[in-house]
Amino acid sequence: MNRRLCVLRLGTALLTVPTWQAWAQGSAPTALREGKDYLALRTPAPTDVPAGKVEVLEFFSYNCPHCAALEPSLEAWSKKLPADAVLRRVPVPFIGDAEVKQRLYYTLEAMGKLGELHGKVFDAIHRQRINLSGEKATLDWLAKQGVDTAKYSEIAKSFSIAGKLRRATQLTDAYRVEGVPAFGVGGRYYTDGTLAGSLERALQVVDALIVVARKPA
């Protein structure tokens, strides 16, 4: 599979207000076009949420500038998700030193430091232009953030983190992710900025797909 660095289209949302209001009110999103706005998976992807919940995955990479640009909007959007939707981020196994960045995400999560440092990683790489390529550079930066790097290294190399990396690869392959940022919904649907027309509109498409994913397959 030829994977692109990032989904490049970051333009203005294209939905009309009446259509979007109808979606937000829970009516069937008839304006969605399969194969144009989103793709339906032929084989459902595995999910990790309880019954009655809709899993939303953001496939991303810390090395992707478009993921960094989207992060503030994504964070604000996530706070308005319906109660039955669960957002999970999946660091993809491609783009640059992918495994180092995957371990960074999952280890910060395990240490309870993701909320504090997730945005700072993007900022360091894409705004401050700090070289965080490779394990040593990452550890040096983490030390400056007050992270116990010995504990970090122990967790990063643990069986638990290795399992999370395998799961990330499984999900990336199941959704056939070719570029980031991209989104999976309910184990059944996929969209990204190229399909939706922009990353802003992709979030709106995800909202609409949550409505669809509530219904039995």
mmCIF file of N, CA and C in Angstrom, residues 54-144:
data_model
loop_
_atom_site.group_PDB
_atom_site.id
_atom_site.type_symbol
_atom_site.label_atom_id
_atom_site.label_comp_id
_atom_site.label_asym_id
_atom_site.label_seq_id
_atom_site.Cartn_x
_atom_site.Cartn_y
_atom_site.Cartn_z
ATOM 1 N N VAL A 54 -20.197 4.185 20.359
ATOM 2 C CA VAL A 54 -19.662 4.301 19.003
ATOM 3 C C VAL A 54 -18.208 4.745 19.109
ATOM 4 N N GLU A 55 -17.317 3.916 18.622
ATOM 5 C CA GLU A 55 -15.896 4.247 18.662
ATOM 6 C C GLU A 55 -15.506 5.125 17.481
ATOM 7 N N VAL A 56 -14.854 6.236 17.772
ATOM 8 C CA VAL A 56 -14.313 7.129 16.747
ATOM 9 C C VAL A 56 -12.801 7.121 16.886
ATOM 10 N N LEU A 57 -12.114 6.768 15.817
ATOM 11 C CA LEU A 57 -10.654 6.724 15.834
ATOM 12 C C LEU A 57 -10.085 7.867 15.014
ATOM 13 N N GLU A 58 -9.112 8.566 15.582
ATOM 14 C CA GLU A 58 -8.311 9.495 14.781
ATOM 15 C C GLU A 58 -6.970 8.835 14.533
ATOM 16 N N PHE A 59 -6.682 8.558 13.281
ATOM 17 C CA PHE A 59 -5.368 8.058 12.895
ATOM 18 C C PHE A 59 -4.456 9.271 12.678
ATOM 19 N N PHE A 60 -3.322 9.292 13.360
ATOM 20 C CA PHE A 60 -2.477 10.477 13.309
ATOM 21 C C PHE A 60 -1.010 10.094 13.437
ATOM 22 N N SER A 61 -0.155 11.078 13.220
ATOM 23 C CA SER A 61 1.269 10.946 13.491
ATOM 24 C C SER A 61 1.772 12.258 14.061
ATOM 25 N N TYR A 62 2.615 12.171 15.071
ATOM 26 C CA TYR A 62 3.243 13.389 15.586
ATOM 27 C C TYR A 62 4.111 14.042 14.514
ATOM 28 N N ASN A 63 4.559 13.275 13.533
ATOM 29 C CA ASN A 63 5.414 13.818 12.478
ATOM 30 C C ASN A 63 4.635 14.533 11.379
ATOM 31 N N CYS A 64 3.320 14.478 11.426
ATOM 32 C CA CYS A 64 2.477 15.044 10.365
ATOM 33 C C CYS A 64 2.091 16.491 10.679
ATOM 34 N N PRO A 65 2.456 17.457 9.840
ATOM 35 C CA PRO A 65 2.107 18.854 10.109
ATOM 36 C C PRO A 65 0.607 19.118 10.066
ATOM 37 N N HIS A 66 -0.128 18.348 9.274
ATOM 38 C CA HIS A 66 -1.572 18.546 9.184
ATOM 39 C C HIS A 66 -2.285 18.009 10.424
ATOM 40 N N CYS A 67 -1.739 16.966 11.007
ATOM 41 C CA CYS A 67 -2.265 16.497 12.294
ATOM 42 C C CYS A 67 -2.048 17.565 13.360
ATOM 43 N N ALA A 68 -0.891 18.194 13.325
ATOM 44 C CA ALA A 68 -0.598 19.269 14.279
ATOM 45 C C ALA A 68 -1.541 20.444 14.086
ATOM 46 N N ALA A 69 -1.801 20.804 12.824
ATOM 47 C CA ALA A 69 -2.690 21.928 12.534
ATOM 48 C C ALA A 69 -4.129 21.630 12.947
ATOM 49 N N LEU A 70 -4.537 20.366 12.816
ATOM 50 C CA LEU A 70 -5.900 19.977 13.150
ATOM 51 C C LEU A 70 -6.126 19.857 14.652
ATOM 52 N N GLU A 71 -5.086 19.597 15.418
ATOM 53 C CA GLU A 71 -5.236 19.226 16.829
ATOM 54 C C GLU A 71 -6.090 20.197 17.642
ATOM 55 N N PRO A 72 -5.915 21.520 17.563
ATOM 56 C CA PRO A 72 -6.779 22.405 18.363
ATOM 57 C C PRO A 72 -8.261 22.256 18.017
ATOM 58 N N SER A 73 -8.573 22.158 16.719
ATOM 59 C CA SER A 73 -9.970 21.974 16.304
ATOM 60 C C SER A 73 -10.495 20.626 16.748
ATOM 61 N N LEU A 74 -9.668 19.602 16.651
ATOM 62 C CA LEU A 74 -10.085 18.263 17.061
ATOM 63 C C LEU A 74 -10.359 18.217 18.559
ATOM 64 N N GLU A 75 -9.517 18.859 19.333
ATOM 65 C CA GLU A 75 -9.698 18.873 20.785
ATOM 66 C C GLU A 75 -11.004 19.575 21.150
ATOM 67 N N ALA A 76 -11.278 20.706 20.507
ATOM 68 C CA ALA A 76 -12.532 21.425 20.778
ATOM 69 C C ALA A 76 -13.731 20.592 20.331
ATOM 70 N N TRP A 77 -13.628 19.970 19.166
ATOM 71 C CA TRP A 77 -14.709 19.137 18.637
ATOM 72 C C TRP A 77 -14.988 17.958 19.550
ATOM 73 N N SER A 78 -13.937 17.354 20.096
ATOM 74 C CA SER A 78 -14.094 16.160 20.925
ATOM 75 C C SER A 78 -14.901 16.432 22.185
ATOM 76 N N LYS A 79 -14.848 17.664 22.657
ATOM 77 C CA LYS A 79 -15.575 18.018 23.876
ATOM 78 C C LYS A 79 -17.083 18.129 23.634
ATOM 79 N N LYS A 80 -17.487 18.132 22.361
ATOM 80 C CA LYS A 80 -18.904 18.245 22.030
ATOM 81 C C LYS A 80 -19.479 16.943 21.483
ATOM 82 N N LEU A 81 -18.714 15.872 21.577
ATOM 83 C CA LEU A 81 -19.205 14.591 21.091
ATOM 84 C C LEU A 81 -20.396 14.127 21.929
ATOM 85 N N PRO A 82 -21.336 13.403 21.316
ATOM 86 C CA PRO A 82 -22.454 12.853 22.107
ATOM 87 C C PRO A 82 -21.939 11.857 23.141
ATOM 88 N N ALA A 83 -22.742 11.623 24.148
ATOM 89 C CA ALA A 83 -22.316 10.800 25.277
ATOM 90 C C ALA A 83 -21.983 9.371 24.876
ATOM 91 N N ASP A 84 -22.575 8.886 23.779
ATOM 92 C CA ASP A 84 -22.324 7.497 23.391
ATOM 93 C C ASP A 84 -21.169 7.348 22.409
ATOM 94 N N ALA A 85 -20.443 8.424 22.118
ATOM 95 C CA ALA A 85 -19.295 8.368 21.212
ATOM 96 C C ALA A 85 -17.999 8.467 22.010
ATOM 97 N N VAL A 86 -17.048 7.635 21.664
ATOM 98 C CA VAL A 86 -15.761 7.590 22.368
ATOM 99 C C VAL A 86 -14.644 7.836 21.362
ATOM 100 N N LEU A 87 -13.877 8.909 21.559
ATOM 101 C CA LEU A 87 -12.760 9.228 20.670
ATOM 102 C C LEU A 87 -11.488 8.562 21.183
ATOM 103 N N ARG A 88 -10.822 7.841 20.298
ATOM 104 C CA ARG A 88 -9.519 7.260 20.591
ATOM 105 C C ARG A 88 -8.556 7.647 19.483
ATOM 106 N N ARG A 89 -7.328 7.977 19.859
ATOM 107 C CA ARG A 89 -6.304 8.312 18.865
ATOM 108 C C ARG A 89 -5.432 7.093 18.607
ATOM 109 N N VAL A 90 -5.074 6.916 17.349
ATOM 110 C CA VAL A 90 -4.239 5.785 16.950
ATOM 111 C C VAL A 90 -3.017 6.323 16.204
ATOM 112 N N PRO A 91 -1.830 6.268 16.810
ATOM 113 C CA PRO A 91 -0.613 6.686 16.108
ATOM 114 C C PRO A 91 -0.242 5.633 15.067
ATOM 115 N N VAL A 92 -0.100 6.064 13.825
ATOM 116 C CA VAL A 92 0.069 5.102 12.727
ATOM 117 C C VAL A 92 1.507 4.586 12.637
ATOM 118 N N PRO A 93 1.670 3.373 12.076
ATOM 119 C CA PRO A 93 3.000 2.772 11.970
ATOM 120 C C PRO A 93 3.742 3.164 10.703
ATOM 121 N N PHE A 94 3.558 4.386 10.259
ATOM 122 C CA PHE A 94 4.317 4.892 9.118
ATOM 123 C C PHE A 94 4.537 6.386 9.309
ATOM 124 N N ILE A 95 5.415 6.954 8.520
ATOM 125 C CA ILE A 95 5.857 8.357 8.550
ATOM 126 C C ILE A 95 7.031 8.519 9.528
ATOM 127 N N GLY A 96 8.219 8.674 8.968
ATOM 128 C CA GLY A 96 9.397 8.976 9.776
ATOM 129 C C GLY A 96 9.721 7.884 10.786
ATOM 130 N N ASP A 97 10.137 8.306 11.969
ATOM 131 C CA ASP A 97 10.474 7.353 13.040
ATOM 132 C C ASP A 97 9.182 6.919 13.740
ATOM 133 N N ALA A 98 8.348 6.232 12.982
ATOM 134 C CA ALA A 98 6.976 5.959 13.424
ATOM 135 C C ALA A 98 6.925 5.211 14.747
ATOM 136 N N GLU A 99 7.742 4.183 14.911
ATOM 137 C CA GLU A 99 7.647 3.373 16.129
ATOM 138 C C GLU A 99 8.020 4.182 17.365
ATOM 139 N N VAL A 100 9.033 5.043 17.240
ATOM 140 C CA VAL A 100 9.414 5.898 18.369
ATOM 141 C C VAL A 100 8.252 6.786 18.768
ATOM 142 N N LYS A 101 7.570 7.347 17.778
ATOM 143 C CA LYS A 101 6.453 8.250 18.076
ATOM 144 C C LYS A 101 5.237 7.481 18.590
ATOM 145 N N GLN A 102 5.035 6.274 18.108
ATOM 146 C CA GLN A 102 3.951 5.449 18.652
ATOM 147 C C GLN A 102 4.206 5.148 20.130
ATOM 148 N N ARG A 103 5.439 4.743 20.426
ATOM 149 C CA ARG A 103 5.785 4.448 21.822
ATOM 150 C C ARG A 103 5.662 5.701 22.681
ATOM 151 N N LEU A 104 6.003 6.850 22.120
ATOM 152 C CA LEU A 104 5.873 8.106 22.847
ATOM 153 C C LEU A 104 4.420 8.333 23.244
ATOM 154 N N TYR A 105 3.512 8.203 22.299
ATOM 155 C CA TYR A 105 2.099 8.429 22.594
ATOM 156 C C TYR A 105 1.591 7.463 23.662
ATOM 157 N N TYR A 106 1.806 6.177 23.445
ATOM 158 C CA TYR A 106 1.241 5.185 24.356
ATOM 159 C C TYR A 106 1.916 5.196 25.728
ATOM 160 N N THR A 107 3.195 5.557 25.778
ATOM 161 C CA THR A 107 3.866 5.616 27.075
ATOM 162 C C THR A 107 3.421 6.833 27.869
ATOM 163 N N LEU A 108 3.266 7.964 27.216
ATOM 164 C CA LEU A 108 2.720 9.138 27.903
ATOM 165 C C LEU A 108 1.314 8.839 28.417
ATOM 166 N N GLU A 109 0.533 8.110 27.629
ATOM 167 C CA GLU A 109 -0.802 7.721 28.068
ATOM 168 C C GLU A 109 -0.721 6.846 29.316
ATOM 169 N N ALA A 110 0.177 5.864 29.303
ATOM 170 C CA ALA A 110 0.320 4.949 30.438
ATOM 171 C C ALA A 110 0.812 5.667 31.694
ATOM 172 N N MET A 111 1.605 6.725 31.510
ATOM 173 C CA MET A 111 2.146 7.475 32.645
ATOM 174 C C MET A 111 1.203 8.571 33.142
ATOM 175 N N GLY A 112 0.047 8.713 32.467
ATOM 176 C CA GLY A 112 -0.889 9.757 32.857
ATOM 177 C C GLY A 112 -0.442 11.152 32.486
ATOM 178 N N LYS A 113 0.424 11.264 31.496
ATOM 179 C CA LYS A 113 0.967 12.561 31.108
ATOM 180 C C LYS A 113 0.521 13.001 29.715
ATOM 181 N N LEU A 114 -0.396 12.258 29.123
ATOM 182 C CA LEU A 114 -0.815 12.588 27.760
ATOM 183 C C LEU A 114 -1.520 13.935 27.703
ATOM 184 N N GLY A 115 -2.394 14.202 28.652
ATOM 185 C CA GLY A 115 -3.101 15.477 28.659
ATOM 186 C C GLY A 115 -2.156 16.659 28.769
ATOM 187 N N GLU A 116 -1.083 16.476 29.494
ATOM 188 C CA GLU A 116 -0.102 17.543 29.703
ATOM 189 C C GLU A 116 0.810 17.736 28.499
ATOM 190 N N LEU A 117 1.185 16.651 27.829
ATOM 191 C CA LEU A 117 2.271 16.730 26.854
ATOM 192 C C LEU A 117 1.878 16.447 25.405
ATOM 193 N N HIS A 118 0.681 15.929 25.156
ATOM 194 C CA HIS A 118 0.292 15.596 23.783
ATOM 195 C C HIS A 118 0.422 16.809 22.857
ATOM 196 N N GLY A 119 -0.196 17.908 23.236
ATOM 197 C CA GLY A 119 -0.116 19.113 22.410
ATOM 198 C C GLY A 119 1.286 19.684 22.345
ATOM 199 N N LYS A 120 2.046 19.517 23.428
ATOM 200 C CA LYS A 120 3.410 20.047 23.467
ATOM 201 C C LYS A 120 4.334 19.314 22.505
ATOM 202 N N VAL A 121 4.072 18.024 22.265
ATOM 203 C CA VAL A 121 4.875 17.286 21.290
ATOM 204 C C VAL A 121 4.677 17.886 19.901
ATOM 205 N N PHE A 122 3.422 18.088 19.515
ATOM 206 C CA PHE A 122 3.147 18.733 18.230
ATOM 207 C C PHE A 122 3.823 20.095 18.154
ATOM 208 N N ASP A 123 3.693 20.878 19.221
ATOM 209 C CA ASP A 123 4.248 22.231 19.234
ATOM 210 C C ASP A 123 5.765 22.208 19.087
ATOM 211 N N ALA A 124 6.410 21.286 19.795
ATOM 212 C CA ALA A 124 7.871 21.198 19.737
ATOM 213 C C ALA A 124 8.347 20.884 18.323
ATOM 214 N N ILE A 125 7.682 19.923 17.665
ATOM 215 C CA ILE A 125 8.121 19.489 16.342
ATOM 216 C C ILE A 125 7.790 20.508 15.264
ATOM 217 N N HIS A 126 6.566 21.027 15.276
ATOM 218 C CA HIS A 126 6.073 21.790 14.126
ATOM 219 C C HIS A 126 6.101 23.302 14.308
ATOM 220 N N ARG A 127 6.192 23.780 15.535
ATOM 221 C CA ARG A 127 6.257 25.228 15.745
ATOM 222 C C ARG A 127 7.628 25.667 16.250
ATOM 223 N N GLN A 128 8.163 24.941 17.226
ATOM 224 C CA GLN A 128 9.481 25.273 17.737
ATOM 225 C C GLN A 128 10.589 24.679 16.882
ATOM 226 N N ARG A 129 10.253 23.752 16.000
ATOM 227 C CA ARG A 129 11.198 23.113 15.090
ATOM 228 C C ARG A 129 12.313 22.395 15.848
ATOM 229 N N ILE A 130 11.950 21.770 16.955
ATOM 230 C CA ILE A 130 12.899 20.970 17.723
ATOM 231 C C ILE A 130 13.013 19.597 17.073
ATOM 232 N N ASN A 131 14.221 19.109 16.939
ATOM 233 C CA ASN A 131 14.440 17.801 16.342
ATOM 234 C C ASN A 131 14.115 16.713 17.364
ATOM 235 N N LEU A 132 12.979 16.057 17.188
ATOM 236 C CA LEU A 132 12.597 14.952 18.067
ATOM 237 C C LEU A 132 12.651 13.628 17.318
ATOM 238 N N SER A 133 13.535 13.541 16.361
ATOM 239 C CA SER A 133 13.652 12.329 15.565
ATOM 240 C C SER A 133 14.536 11.321 16.291
ATOM 241 N N GLY A 134 13.994 10.159 16.564
ATOM 242 C CA GLY A 134 14.762 9.108 17.203
ATOM 243 C C GLY A 134 14.581 9.072 18.711
ATOM 244 N N GLU A 135 14.990 7.967 19.306
ATOM 245 C CA GLU A 135 14.766 7.743 20.728
ATOM 246 C C GLU A 135 15.551 8.706 21.610
ATOM 247 N N LYS A 136 16.825 8.938 21.298
ATOM 248 C CA LYS A 136 17.643 9.798 22.156
ATOM 249 C C LYS A 136 17.115 11.221 22.205
ATOM 250 N N ALA A 137 16.794 11.779 21.038
ATOM 251 C CA ALA A 137 16.266 13.145 20.994
ATOM 252 C C ALA A 137 14.954 13.242 21.756
ATOM 253 N N THR A 138 14.140 12.195 21.641
ATOM 254 C CA THR A 138 12.858 12.176 22.356
ATOM 255 C C THR A 138 13.079 12.145 23.859
ATOM 256 N N LEU A 139 13.996 11.303 24.318
ATOM 257 C CA LEU A 139 14.289 11.217 25.749
ATOM 258 C C LEU A 139 14.863 12.524 26.285
ATOM 259 N N ASP A 140 15.735 13.159 25.514
ATOM 260 C CA ASP A 140 16.316 14.443 25.941
ATOM 261 C C ASP A 140 15.220 15.486 26.125
ATOM 262 N N TRP A 141 14.282 15.505 25.187
ATOM 263 C CA TRP A 141 13.182 16.475 25.282
ATOM 264 C C TRP A 141 12.283 16.159 26.464
ATOM 265 N N LEU A 142 11.980 14.896 26.650
ATOM 266 C CA LEU A 142 11.128 14.507 27.764
ATOM 267 C C LEU A 142 11.747 14.884 29.106
ATOM 268 N N ALA A 143 13.053 14.735 29.215
ATOM 269 C CA ALA A 143 13.736 15.104 30.459
ATOM 270 C C ALA A 143 13.540 16.590 30.758
ATOM 271 N N LYS A 144 13.569 17.411 29.720
ATOM 272 C CA LYS A 144 13.362 18.852 29.895
ATOM 273 C C LYS A 144 11.927 19.173 30.292
#
